[in-house]
PDB file of C-alpha atoms in Angstrom:
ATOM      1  CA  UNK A   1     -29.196 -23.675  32.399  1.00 83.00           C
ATOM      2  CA  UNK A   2     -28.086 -20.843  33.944  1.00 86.00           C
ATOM      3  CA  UNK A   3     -26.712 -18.714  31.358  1.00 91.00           C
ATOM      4  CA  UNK A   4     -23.655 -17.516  30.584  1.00 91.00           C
ATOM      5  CA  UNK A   5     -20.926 -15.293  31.589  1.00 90.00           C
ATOM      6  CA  UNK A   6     -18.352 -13.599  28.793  1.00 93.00           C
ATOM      7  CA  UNK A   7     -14.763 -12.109  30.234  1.00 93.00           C
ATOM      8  CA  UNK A   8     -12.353 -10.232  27.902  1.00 93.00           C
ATOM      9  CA  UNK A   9      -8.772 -10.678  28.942  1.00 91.00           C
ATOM     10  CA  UNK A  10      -6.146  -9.041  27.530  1.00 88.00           C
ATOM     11  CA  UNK A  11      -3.167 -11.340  26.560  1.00 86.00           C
ATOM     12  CA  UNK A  12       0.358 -10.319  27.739  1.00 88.00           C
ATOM     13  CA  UNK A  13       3.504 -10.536  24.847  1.00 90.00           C
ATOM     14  CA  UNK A  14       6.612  -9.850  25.670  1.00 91.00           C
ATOM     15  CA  UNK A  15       7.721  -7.461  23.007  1.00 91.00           C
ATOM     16  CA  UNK A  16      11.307  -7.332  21.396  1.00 91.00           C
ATOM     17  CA  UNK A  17      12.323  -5.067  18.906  1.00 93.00           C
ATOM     18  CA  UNK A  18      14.464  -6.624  16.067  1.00 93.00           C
ATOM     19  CA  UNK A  19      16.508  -5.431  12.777  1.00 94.00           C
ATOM     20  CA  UNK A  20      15.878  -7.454  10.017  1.00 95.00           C
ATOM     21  CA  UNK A  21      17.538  -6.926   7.244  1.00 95.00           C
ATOM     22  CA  UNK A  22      17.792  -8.102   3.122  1.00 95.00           C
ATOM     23  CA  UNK A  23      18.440  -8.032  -0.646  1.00 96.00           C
ATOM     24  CA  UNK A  24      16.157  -8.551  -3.379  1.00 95.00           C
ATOM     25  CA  UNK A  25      17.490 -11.148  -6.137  1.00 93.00           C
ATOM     26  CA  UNK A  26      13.501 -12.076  -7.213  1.00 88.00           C
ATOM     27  CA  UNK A  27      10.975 -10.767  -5.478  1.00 88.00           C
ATOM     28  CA  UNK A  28      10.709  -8.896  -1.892  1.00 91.00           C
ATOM     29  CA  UNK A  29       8.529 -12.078  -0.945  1.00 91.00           C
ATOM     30  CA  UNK A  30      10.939 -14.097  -1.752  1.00 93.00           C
ATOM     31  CA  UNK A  31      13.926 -12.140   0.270  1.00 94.00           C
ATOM     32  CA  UNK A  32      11.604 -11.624   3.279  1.00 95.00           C
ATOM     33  CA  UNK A  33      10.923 -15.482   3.664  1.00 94.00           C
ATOM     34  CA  UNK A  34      15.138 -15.642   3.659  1.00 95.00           C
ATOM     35  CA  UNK A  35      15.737 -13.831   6.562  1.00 94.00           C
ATOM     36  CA  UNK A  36      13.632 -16.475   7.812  1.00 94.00           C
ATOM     37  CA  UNK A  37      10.345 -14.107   8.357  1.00 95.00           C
ATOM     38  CA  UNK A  38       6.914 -14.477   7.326  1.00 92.00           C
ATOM     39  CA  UNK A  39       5.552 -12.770   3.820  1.00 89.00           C
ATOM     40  CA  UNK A  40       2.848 -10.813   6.276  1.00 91.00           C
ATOM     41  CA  UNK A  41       6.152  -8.702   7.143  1.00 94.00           C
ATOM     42  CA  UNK A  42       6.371  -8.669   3.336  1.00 93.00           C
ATOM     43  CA  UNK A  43       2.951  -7.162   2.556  1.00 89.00           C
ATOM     44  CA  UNK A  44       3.014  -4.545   5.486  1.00 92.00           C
ATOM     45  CA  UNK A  45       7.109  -3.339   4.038  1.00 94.00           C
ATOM     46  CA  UNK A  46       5.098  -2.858   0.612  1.00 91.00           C
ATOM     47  CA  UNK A  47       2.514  -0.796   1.796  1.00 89.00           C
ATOM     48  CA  UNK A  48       4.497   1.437   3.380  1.00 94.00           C
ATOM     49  CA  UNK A  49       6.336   2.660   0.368  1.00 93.00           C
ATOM     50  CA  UNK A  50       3.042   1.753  -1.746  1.00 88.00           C
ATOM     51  CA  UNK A  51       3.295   5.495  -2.466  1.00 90.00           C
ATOM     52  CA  UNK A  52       7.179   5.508  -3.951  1.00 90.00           C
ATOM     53  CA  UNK A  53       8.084   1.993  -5.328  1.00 89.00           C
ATOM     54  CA  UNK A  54       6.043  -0.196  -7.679  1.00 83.00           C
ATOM     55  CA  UNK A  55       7.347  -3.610  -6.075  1.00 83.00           C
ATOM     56  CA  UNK A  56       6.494  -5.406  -9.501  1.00 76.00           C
ATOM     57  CA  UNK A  57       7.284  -3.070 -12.161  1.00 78.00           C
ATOM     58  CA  UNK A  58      10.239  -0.551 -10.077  1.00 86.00           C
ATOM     59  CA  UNK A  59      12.005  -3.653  -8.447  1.00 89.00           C
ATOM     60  CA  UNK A  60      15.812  -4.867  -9.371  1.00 92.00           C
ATOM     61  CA  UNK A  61      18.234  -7.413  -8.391  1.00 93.00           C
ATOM     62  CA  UNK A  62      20.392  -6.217  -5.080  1.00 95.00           C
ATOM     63  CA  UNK A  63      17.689  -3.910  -4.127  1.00 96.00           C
ATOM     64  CA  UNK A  64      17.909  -4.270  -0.256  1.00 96.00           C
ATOM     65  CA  UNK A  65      15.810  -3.258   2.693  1.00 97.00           C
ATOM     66  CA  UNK A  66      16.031  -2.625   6.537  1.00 96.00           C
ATOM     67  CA  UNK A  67      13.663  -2.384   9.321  1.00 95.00           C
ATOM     68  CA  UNK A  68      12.874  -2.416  12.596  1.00 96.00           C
ATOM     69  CA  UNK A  69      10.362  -4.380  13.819  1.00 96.00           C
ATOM     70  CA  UNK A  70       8.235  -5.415  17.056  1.00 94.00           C
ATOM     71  CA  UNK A  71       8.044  -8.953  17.637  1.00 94.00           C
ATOM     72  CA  UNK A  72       6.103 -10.506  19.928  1.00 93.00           C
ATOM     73  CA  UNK A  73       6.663 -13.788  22.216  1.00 93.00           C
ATOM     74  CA  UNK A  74       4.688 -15.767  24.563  1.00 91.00           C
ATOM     75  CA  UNK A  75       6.104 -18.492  27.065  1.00 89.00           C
ATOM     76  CA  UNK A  76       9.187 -18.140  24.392  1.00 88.00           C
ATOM     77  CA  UNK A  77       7.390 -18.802  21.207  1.00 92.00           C
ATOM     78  CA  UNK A  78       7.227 -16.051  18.547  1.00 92.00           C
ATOM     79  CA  UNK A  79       3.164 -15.072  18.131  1.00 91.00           C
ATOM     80  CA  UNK A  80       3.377 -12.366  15.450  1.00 92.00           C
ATOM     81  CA  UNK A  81       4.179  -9.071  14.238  1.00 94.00           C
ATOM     82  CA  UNK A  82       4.042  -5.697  16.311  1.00 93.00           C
ATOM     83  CA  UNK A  83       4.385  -1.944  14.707  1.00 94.00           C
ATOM     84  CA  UNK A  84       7.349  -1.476  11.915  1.00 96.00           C
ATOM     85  CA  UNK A  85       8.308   1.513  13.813  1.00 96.00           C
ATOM     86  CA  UNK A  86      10.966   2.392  10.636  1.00 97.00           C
ATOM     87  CA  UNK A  87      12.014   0.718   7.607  1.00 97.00           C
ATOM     88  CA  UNK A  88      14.593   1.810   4.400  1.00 97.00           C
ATOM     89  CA  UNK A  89      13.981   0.870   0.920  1.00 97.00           C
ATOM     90  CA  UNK A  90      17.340   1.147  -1.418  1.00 96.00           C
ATOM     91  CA  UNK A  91      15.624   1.017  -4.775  1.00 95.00           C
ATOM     92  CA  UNK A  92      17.899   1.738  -8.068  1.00 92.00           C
ATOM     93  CA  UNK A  93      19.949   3.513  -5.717  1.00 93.00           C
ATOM     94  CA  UNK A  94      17.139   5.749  -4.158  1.00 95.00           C
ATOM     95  CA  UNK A  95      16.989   5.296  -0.541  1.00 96.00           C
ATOM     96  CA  UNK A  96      13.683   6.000   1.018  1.00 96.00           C
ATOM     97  CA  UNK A  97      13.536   5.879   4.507  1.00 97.00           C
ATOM     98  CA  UNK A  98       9.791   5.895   6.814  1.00 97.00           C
ATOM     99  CA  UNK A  99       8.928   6.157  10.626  1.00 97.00           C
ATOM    100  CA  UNK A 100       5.833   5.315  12.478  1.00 96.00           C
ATOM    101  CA  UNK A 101       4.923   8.737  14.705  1.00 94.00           C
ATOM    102  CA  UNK A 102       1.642   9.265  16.614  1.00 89.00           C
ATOM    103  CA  UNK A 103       0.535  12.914  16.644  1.00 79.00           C
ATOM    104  CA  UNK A 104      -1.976  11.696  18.834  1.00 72.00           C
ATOM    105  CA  UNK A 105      -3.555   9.096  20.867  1.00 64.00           C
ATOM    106  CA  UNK A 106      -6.031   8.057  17.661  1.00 61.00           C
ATOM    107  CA  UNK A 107      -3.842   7.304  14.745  1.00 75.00           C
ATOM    108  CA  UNK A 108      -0.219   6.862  13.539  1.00 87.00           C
ATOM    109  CA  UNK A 109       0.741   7.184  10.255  1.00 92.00           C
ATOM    110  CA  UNK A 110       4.626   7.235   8.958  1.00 95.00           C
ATOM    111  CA  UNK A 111       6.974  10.162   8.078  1.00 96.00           C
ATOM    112  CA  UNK A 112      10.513  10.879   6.102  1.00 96.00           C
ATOM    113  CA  UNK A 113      13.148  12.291   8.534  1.00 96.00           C
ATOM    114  CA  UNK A 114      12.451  15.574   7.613  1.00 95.00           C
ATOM    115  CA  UNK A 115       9.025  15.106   8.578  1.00 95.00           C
ATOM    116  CA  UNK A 116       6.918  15.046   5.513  1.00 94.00           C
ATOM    117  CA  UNK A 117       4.678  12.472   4.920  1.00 93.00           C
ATOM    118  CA  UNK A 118       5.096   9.162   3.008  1.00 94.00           C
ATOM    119  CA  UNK A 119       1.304   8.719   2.559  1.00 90.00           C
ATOM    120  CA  UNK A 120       0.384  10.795  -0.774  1.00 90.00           C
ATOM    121  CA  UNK A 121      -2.454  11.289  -2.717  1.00 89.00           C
ATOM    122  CA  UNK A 122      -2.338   8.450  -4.782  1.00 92.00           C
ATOM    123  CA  UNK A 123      -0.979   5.080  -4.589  1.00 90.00           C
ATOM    124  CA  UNK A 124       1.589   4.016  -7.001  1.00 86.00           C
ATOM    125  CA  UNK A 125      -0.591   1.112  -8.676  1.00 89.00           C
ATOM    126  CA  UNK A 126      -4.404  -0.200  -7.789  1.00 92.00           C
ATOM    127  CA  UNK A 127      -3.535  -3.672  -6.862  1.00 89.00           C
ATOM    128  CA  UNK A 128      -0.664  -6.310  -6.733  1.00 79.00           C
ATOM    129  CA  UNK A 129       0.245  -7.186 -10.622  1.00 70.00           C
ATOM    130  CA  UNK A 130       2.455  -9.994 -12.625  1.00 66.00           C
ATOM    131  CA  UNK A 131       2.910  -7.471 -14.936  1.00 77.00           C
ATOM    132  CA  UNK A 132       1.306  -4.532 -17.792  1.00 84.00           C
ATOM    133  CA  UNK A 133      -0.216  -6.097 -20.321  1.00 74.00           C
ATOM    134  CA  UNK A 134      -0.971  -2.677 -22.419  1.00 78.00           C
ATOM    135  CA  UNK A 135      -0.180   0.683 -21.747  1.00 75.00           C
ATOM    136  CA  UNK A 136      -2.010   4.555 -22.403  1.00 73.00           C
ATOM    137  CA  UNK A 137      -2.019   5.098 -26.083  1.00 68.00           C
ATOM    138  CA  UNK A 138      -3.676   6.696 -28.884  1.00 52.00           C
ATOM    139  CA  UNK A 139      -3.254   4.041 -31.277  1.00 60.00           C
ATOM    140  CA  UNK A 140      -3.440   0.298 -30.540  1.00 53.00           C
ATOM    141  CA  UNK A 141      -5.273  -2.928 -31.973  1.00 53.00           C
ATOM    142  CA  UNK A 142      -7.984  -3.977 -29.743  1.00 54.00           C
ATOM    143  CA  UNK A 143      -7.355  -7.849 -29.067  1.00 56.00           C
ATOM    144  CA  UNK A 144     -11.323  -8.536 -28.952  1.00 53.00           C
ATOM    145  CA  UNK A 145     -12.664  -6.192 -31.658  1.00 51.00           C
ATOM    146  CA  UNK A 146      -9.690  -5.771 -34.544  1.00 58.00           C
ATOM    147  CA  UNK A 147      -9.739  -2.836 -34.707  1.00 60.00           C
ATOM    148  CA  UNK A 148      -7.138   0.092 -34.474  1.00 55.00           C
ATOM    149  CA  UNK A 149      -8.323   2.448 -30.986  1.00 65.00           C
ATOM    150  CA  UNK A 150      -7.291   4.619 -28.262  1.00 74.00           C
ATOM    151  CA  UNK A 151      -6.045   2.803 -25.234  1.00 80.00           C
ATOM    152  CA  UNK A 152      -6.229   5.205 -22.578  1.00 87.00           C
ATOM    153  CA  UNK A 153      -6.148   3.342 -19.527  1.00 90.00           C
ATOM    154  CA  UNK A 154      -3.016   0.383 -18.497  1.00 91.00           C
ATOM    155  CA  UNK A 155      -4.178  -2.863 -18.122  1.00 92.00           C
ATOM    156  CA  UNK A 156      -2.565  -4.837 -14.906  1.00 92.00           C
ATOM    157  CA  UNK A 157      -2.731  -8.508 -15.957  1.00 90.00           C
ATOM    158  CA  UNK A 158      -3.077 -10.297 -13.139  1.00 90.00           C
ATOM    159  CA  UNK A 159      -4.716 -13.423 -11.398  1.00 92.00           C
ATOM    160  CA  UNK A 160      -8.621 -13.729 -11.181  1.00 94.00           C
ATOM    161  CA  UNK A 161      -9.599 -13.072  -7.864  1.00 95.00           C
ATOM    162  CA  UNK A 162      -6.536 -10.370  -7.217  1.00 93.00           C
ATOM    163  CA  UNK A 163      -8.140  -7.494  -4.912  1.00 94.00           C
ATOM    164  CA  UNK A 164      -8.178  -3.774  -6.777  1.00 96.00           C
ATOM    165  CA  UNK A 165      -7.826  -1.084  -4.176  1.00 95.00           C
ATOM    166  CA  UNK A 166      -8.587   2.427  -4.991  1.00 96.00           C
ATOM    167  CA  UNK A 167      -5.621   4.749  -5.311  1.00 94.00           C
ATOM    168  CA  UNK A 168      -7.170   7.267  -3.220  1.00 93.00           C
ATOM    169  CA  UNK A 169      -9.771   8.666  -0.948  1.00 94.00           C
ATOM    170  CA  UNK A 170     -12.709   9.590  -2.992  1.00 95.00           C
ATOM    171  CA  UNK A 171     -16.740   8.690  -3.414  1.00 96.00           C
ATOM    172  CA  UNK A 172     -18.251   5.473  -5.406  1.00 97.00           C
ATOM    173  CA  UNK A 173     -19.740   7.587  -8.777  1.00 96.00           C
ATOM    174  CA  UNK A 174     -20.695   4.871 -10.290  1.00 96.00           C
ATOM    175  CA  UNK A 175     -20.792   0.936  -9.528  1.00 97.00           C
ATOM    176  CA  UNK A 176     -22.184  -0.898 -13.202  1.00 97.00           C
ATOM    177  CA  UNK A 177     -21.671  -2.927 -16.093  1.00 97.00           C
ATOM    178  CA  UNK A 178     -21.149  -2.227 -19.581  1.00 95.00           C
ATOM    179  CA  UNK A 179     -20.964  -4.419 -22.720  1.00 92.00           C
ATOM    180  CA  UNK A 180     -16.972  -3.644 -23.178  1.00 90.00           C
ATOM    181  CA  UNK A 181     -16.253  -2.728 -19.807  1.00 93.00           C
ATOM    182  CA  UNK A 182     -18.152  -5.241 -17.891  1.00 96.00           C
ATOM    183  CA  UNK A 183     -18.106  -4.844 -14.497  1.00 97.00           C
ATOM    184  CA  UNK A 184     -16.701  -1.008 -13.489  1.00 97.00           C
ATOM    185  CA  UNK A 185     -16.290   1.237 -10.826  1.00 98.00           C
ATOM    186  CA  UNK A 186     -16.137   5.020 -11.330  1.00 97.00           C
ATOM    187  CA  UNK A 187     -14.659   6.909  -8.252  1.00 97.00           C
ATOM    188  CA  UNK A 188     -14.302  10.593  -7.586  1.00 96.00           C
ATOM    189  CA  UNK A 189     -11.412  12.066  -5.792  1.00 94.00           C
ATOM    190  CA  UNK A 190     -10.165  15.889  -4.817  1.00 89.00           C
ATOM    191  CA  UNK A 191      -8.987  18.597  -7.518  1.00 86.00           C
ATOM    192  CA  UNK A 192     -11.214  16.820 -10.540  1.00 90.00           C
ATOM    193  CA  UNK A 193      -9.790  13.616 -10.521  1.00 93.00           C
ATOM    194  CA  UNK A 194     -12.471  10.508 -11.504  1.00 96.00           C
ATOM    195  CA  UNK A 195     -10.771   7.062 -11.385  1.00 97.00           C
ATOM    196  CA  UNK A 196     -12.230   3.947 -13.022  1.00 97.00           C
ATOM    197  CA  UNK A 197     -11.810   0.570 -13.077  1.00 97.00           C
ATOM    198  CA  UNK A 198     -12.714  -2.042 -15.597  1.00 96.00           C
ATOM    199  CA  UNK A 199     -13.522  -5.872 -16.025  1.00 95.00           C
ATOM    200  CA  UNK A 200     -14.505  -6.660 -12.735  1.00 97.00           C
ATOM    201  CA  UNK A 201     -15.201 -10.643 -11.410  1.00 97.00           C
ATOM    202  CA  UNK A 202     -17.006  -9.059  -8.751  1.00 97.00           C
ATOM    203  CA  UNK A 203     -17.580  -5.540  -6.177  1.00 97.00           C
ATOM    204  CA  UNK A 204     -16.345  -6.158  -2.698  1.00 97.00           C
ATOM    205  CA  UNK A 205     -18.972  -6.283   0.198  1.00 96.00           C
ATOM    206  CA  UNK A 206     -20.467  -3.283   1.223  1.00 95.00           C
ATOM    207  CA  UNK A 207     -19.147  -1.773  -1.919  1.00 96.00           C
ATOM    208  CA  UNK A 208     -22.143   0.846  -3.360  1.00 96.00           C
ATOM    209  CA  UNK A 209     -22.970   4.403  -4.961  1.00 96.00           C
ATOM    210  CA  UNK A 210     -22.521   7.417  -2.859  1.00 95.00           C
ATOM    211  CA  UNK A 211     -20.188   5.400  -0.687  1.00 96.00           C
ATOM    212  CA  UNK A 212     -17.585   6.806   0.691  1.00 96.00           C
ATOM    213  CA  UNK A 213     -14.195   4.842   0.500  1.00 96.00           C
ATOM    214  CA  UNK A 214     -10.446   5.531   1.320  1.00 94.00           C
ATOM    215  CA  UNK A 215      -6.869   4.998  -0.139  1.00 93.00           C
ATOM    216  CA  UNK A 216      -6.340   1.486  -0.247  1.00 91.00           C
ATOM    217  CA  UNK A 217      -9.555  -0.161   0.601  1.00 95.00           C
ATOM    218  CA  UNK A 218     -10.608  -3.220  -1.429  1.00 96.00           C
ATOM    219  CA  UNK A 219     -13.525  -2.153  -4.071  1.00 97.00           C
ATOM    220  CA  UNK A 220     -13.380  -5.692  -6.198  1.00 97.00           C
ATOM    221  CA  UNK A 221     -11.533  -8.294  -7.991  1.00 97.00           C
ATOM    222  CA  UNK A 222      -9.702  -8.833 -10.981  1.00 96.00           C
ATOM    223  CA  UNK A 223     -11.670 -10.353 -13.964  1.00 96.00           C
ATOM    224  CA  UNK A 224     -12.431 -10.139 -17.530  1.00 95.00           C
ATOM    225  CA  UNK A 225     -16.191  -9.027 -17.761  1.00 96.00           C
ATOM    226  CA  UNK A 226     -16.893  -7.448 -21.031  1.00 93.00           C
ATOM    227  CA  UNK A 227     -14.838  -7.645 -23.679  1.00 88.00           C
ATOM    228  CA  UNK A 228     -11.501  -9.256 -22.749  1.00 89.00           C
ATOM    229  CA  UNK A 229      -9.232 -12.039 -23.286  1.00 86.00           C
ATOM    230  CA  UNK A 230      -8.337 -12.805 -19.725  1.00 91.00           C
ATOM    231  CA  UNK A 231      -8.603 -11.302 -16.321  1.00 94.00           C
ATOM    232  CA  UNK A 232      -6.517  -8.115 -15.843  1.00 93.00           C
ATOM    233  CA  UNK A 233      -7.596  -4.711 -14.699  1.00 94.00           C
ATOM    234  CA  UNK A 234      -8.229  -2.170 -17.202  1.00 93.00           C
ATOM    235  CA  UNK A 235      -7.197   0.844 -14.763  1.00 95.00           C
ATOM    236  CA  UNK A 236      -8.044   5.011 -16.366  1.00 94.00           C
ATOM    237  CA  UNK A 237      -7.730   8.248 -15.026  1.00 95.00           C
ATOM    238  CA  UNK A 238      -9.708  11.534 -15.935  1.00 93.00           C
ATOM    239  CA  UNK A 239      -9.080  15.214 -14.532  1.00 92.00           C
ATOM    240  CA  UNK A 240     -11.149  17.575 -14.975  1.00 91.00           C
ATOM    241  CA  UNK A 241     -13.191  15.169 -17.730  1.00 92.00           C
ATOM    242  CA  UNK A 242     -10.285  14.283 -19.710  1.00 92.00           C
ATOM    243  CA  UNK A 243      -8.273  10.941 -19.894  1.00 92.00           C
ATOM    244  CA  UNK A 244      -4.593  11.141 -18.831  1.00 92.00           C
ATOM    245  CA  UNK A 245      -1.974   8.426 -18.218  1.00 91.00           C
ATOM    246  CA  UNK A 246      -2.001   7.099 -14.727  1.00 89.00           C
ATOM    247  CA  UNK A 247       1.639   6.090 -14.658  1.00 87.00           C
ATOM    248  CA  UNK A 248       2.329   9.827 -14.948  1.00 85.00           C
ATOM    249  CA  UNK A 249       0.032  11.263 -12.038  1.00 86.00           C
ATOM    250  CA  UNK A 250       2.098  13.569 -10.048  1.00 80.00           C
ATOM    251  CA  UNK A 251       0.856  12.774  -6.439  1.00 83.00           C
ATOM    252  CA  UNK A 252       1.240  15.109  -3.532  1.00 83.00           C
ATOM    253  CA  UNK A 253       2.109  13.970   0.138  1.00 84.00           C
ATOM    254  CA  UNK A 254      -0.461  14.410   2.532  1.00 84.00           C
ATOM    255  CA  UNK A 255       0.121  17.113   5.300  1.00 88.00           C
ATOM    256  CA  UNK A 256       3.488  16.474   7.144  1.00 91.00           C
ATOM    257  CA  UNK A 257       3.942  16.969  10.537  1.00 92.00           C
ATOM    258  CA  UNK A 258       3.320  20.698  11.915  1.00 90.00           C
ATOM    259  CA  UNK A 259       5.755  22.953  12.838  1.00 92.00           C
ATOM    260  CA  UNK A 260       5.204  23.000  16.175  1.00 92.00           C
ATOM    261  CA  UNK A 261       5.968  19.166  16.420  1.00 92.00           C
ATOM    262  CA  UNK A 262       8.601  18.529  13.921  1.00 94.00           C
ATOM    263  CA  UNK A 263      11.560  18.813  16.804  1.00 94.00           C
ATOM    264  CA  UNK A 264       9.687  16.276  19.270  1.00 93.00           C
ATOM    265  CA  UNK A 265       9.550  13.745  16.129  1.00 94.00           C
ATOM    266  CA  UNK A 266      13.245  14.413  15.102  1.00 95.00           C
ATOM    267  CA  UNK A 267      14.259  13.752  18.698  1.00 94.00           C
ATOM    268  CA  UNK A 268      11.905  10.405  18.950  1.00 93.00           C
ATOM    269  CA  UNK A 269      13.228   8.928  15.598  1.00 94.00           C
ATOM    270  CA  UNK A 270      16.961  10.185  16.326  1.00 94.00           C
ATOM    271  CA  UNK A 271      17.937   6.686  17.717  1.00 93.00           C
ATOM    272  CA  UNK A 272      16.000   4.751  14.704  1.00 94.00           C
ATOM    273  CA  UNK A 273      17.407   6.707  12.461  1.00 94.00           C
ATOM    274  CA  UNK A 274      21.206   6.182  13.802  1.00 93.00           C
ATOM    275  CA  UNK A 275      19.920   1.990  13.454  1.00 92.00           C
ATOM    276  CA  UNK A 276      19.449   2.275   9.785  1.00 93.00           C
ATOM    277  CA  UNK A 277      22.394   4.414   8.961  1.00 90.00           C
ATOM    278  CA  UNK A 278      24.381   1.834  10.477  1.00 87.00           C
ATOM    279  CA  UNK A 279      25.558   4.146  13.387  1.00 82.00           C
ATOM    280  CA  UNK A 280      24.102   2.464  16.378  1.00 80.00           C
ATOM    281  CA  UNK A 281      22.976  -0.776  17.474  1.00 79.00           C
ATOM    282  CA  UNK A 282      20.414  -2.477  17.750  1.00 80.00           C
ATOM    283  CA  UNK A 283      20.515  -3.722  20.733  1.00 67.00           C
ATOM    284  CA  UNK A 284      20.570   0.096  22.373  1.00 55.00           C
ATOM    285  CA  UNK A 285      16.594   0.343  21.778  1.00 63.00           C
ATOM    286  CA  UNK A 286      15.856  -3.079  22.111  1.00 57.00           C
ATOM    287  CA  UNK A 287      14.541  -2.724  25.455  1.00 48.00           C
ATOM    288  CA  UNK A 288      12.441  -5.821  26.109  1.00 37.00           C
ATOM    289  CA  UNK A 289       9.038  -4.798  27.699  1.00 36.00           C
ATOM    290  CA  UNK A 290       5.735  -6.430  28.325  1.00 39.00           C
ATOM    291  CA  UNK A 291       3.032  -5.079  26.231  1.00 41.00           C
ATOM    292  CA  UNK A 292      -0.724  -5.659  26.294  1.00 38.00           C
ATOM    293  CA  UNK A 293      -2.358  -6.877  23.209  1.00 38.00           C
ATOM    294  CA  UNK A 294      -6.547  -6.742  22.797  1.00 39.00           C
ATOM    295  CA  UNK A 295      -5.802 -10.077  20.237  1.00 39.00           C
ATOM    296  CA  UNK A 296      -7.542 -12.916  22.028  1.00 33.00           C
TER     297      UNK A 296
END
């Protein structure tokens, strides 16, 4: 009767840092949920080196990983994940390596030793995929019509429902259907580069022309609107108005770290670093501290 009163409390973790490490003999899901972690840690390792490794297609047995992650506990029981301040990726003997650095108090973003950015222009593939069901060609039998066409997009077959994320920042163009298309996006990026993607169950909310949207937001869902024989994406690049293959876009890291910053992040990774080479333990950083958390 007389009203109410609403208090935000921040909830206190106590906040270890911890190595965990594995090999890939299926999937990285799959080799995440044997070191006995959840597949959330799985998702957030993929996006990190969305921009290097296709974790369907680039993948291969004894593949292995490290990384060093914030945990965080309450009254002893583990409550979720923190910041991946680093991580490695040995993929067909490539070894990418990643650090979280803030340049400032708004954002953090991650950065190879040398301090150049693992974020690039565009990401390696528009969604999570089982596997290509056609590639970019000049010269293939349409499965629908019978006839002998250029195919100059890759189709991602994948489950209906599966989000499709844009491979870069860029403005909605277009948001329509189309009798062999179906449901479509067209979105332009920088330097003349229009993506667009085809068969469409459905936009995500919000989702419009004119809109602004960036690398790796959700813009819809796998379907097979239009002419198709099941869902899959039906992904296609244009520069400068004409089609090219997207599996052979040359993308650009973003700007790396300036100049005048680069030894300050050298000298704050130095100790991560020395972790994942194998050089230094663990237990040197892990430093258990109480951290606030605005999760209620």
């Amino acid at each position: 009767d007389k009203g109410c009163e609403i208090h935000k409390q921040d909830i206190e973790y106590n906040v270890k840092t911890k190595l965990v490490k594995g090999r890939i003999d299926s999937s990285l899901f799959k080799a995440v949920e044997n070191c006995g972690e959840s597949t959330r840690l799985a998702l957030e390792l993929s996006s990190i080196f969305a921009w290097d490794i296709d974790f369907i297609r680039d993948l291969r047995k004894d593949d292995s990983f490290e990384l060093i992650v914030e945990k965080k506990f309450r009254k002893g029981e583990f409550c979720g994940y923190g910041d991946i301040l680093a991580a490695q990726f040995v993929n067909r003997g490539d070894t990418y390596r990643a650090f979280l650095y803030s340049q400032d108090d708004s954002s953090s973003d991650y950065f190879r030793a040398n301090g150049e950015a693992v974020r690039k222009n565009f990401l390696k593939a528009p969604l999570n995929y089982s596997r290509i069901s056609s590639s970019y060609t000049w010269n293939r039998k349409h499965p629908v019509l019978d006839k002998v066409r250029p195919h100059l997009g890759v189709d991602y077959a994948a489950p209906r429902g599966t989000p499709i994320e844009s491979v870069a920042d860029g403005k909605i163009i277009k948001r329509s259907y189309a009798r062999q298309a179906g449901k479509y996006i067209k979105i332009r990026h920088k330097n003349g580069y229009v993506t667009v993607y085809n068969h469409m169950s459905s936009y995500a909310r919000g989702i419009k022309e004119e809109k602004h949207v960036d690398q790796g937001e959700t813009i819809g869902f796998v379907g097979s609107t239009g002419l198709a024989t099941g869902p899959h994406l039906d992904y296609r690049v244009k520069k400068y108005g004409k089609y090219i293959n997207p599996l052979q876009i040359e993308s650009k890291p973003v700007e790396p770290i300036p100049e005048k910053k680069i030894k300050e992040f050298k000298k704050s990774i130095k100790p991560l670093l020395a972790v994942l080479k194998g050089k230094k333990p663990l237990y040197a950083l892990n430093k258990s501290t109480e951290k606030k958390s605005e999760e209620l």
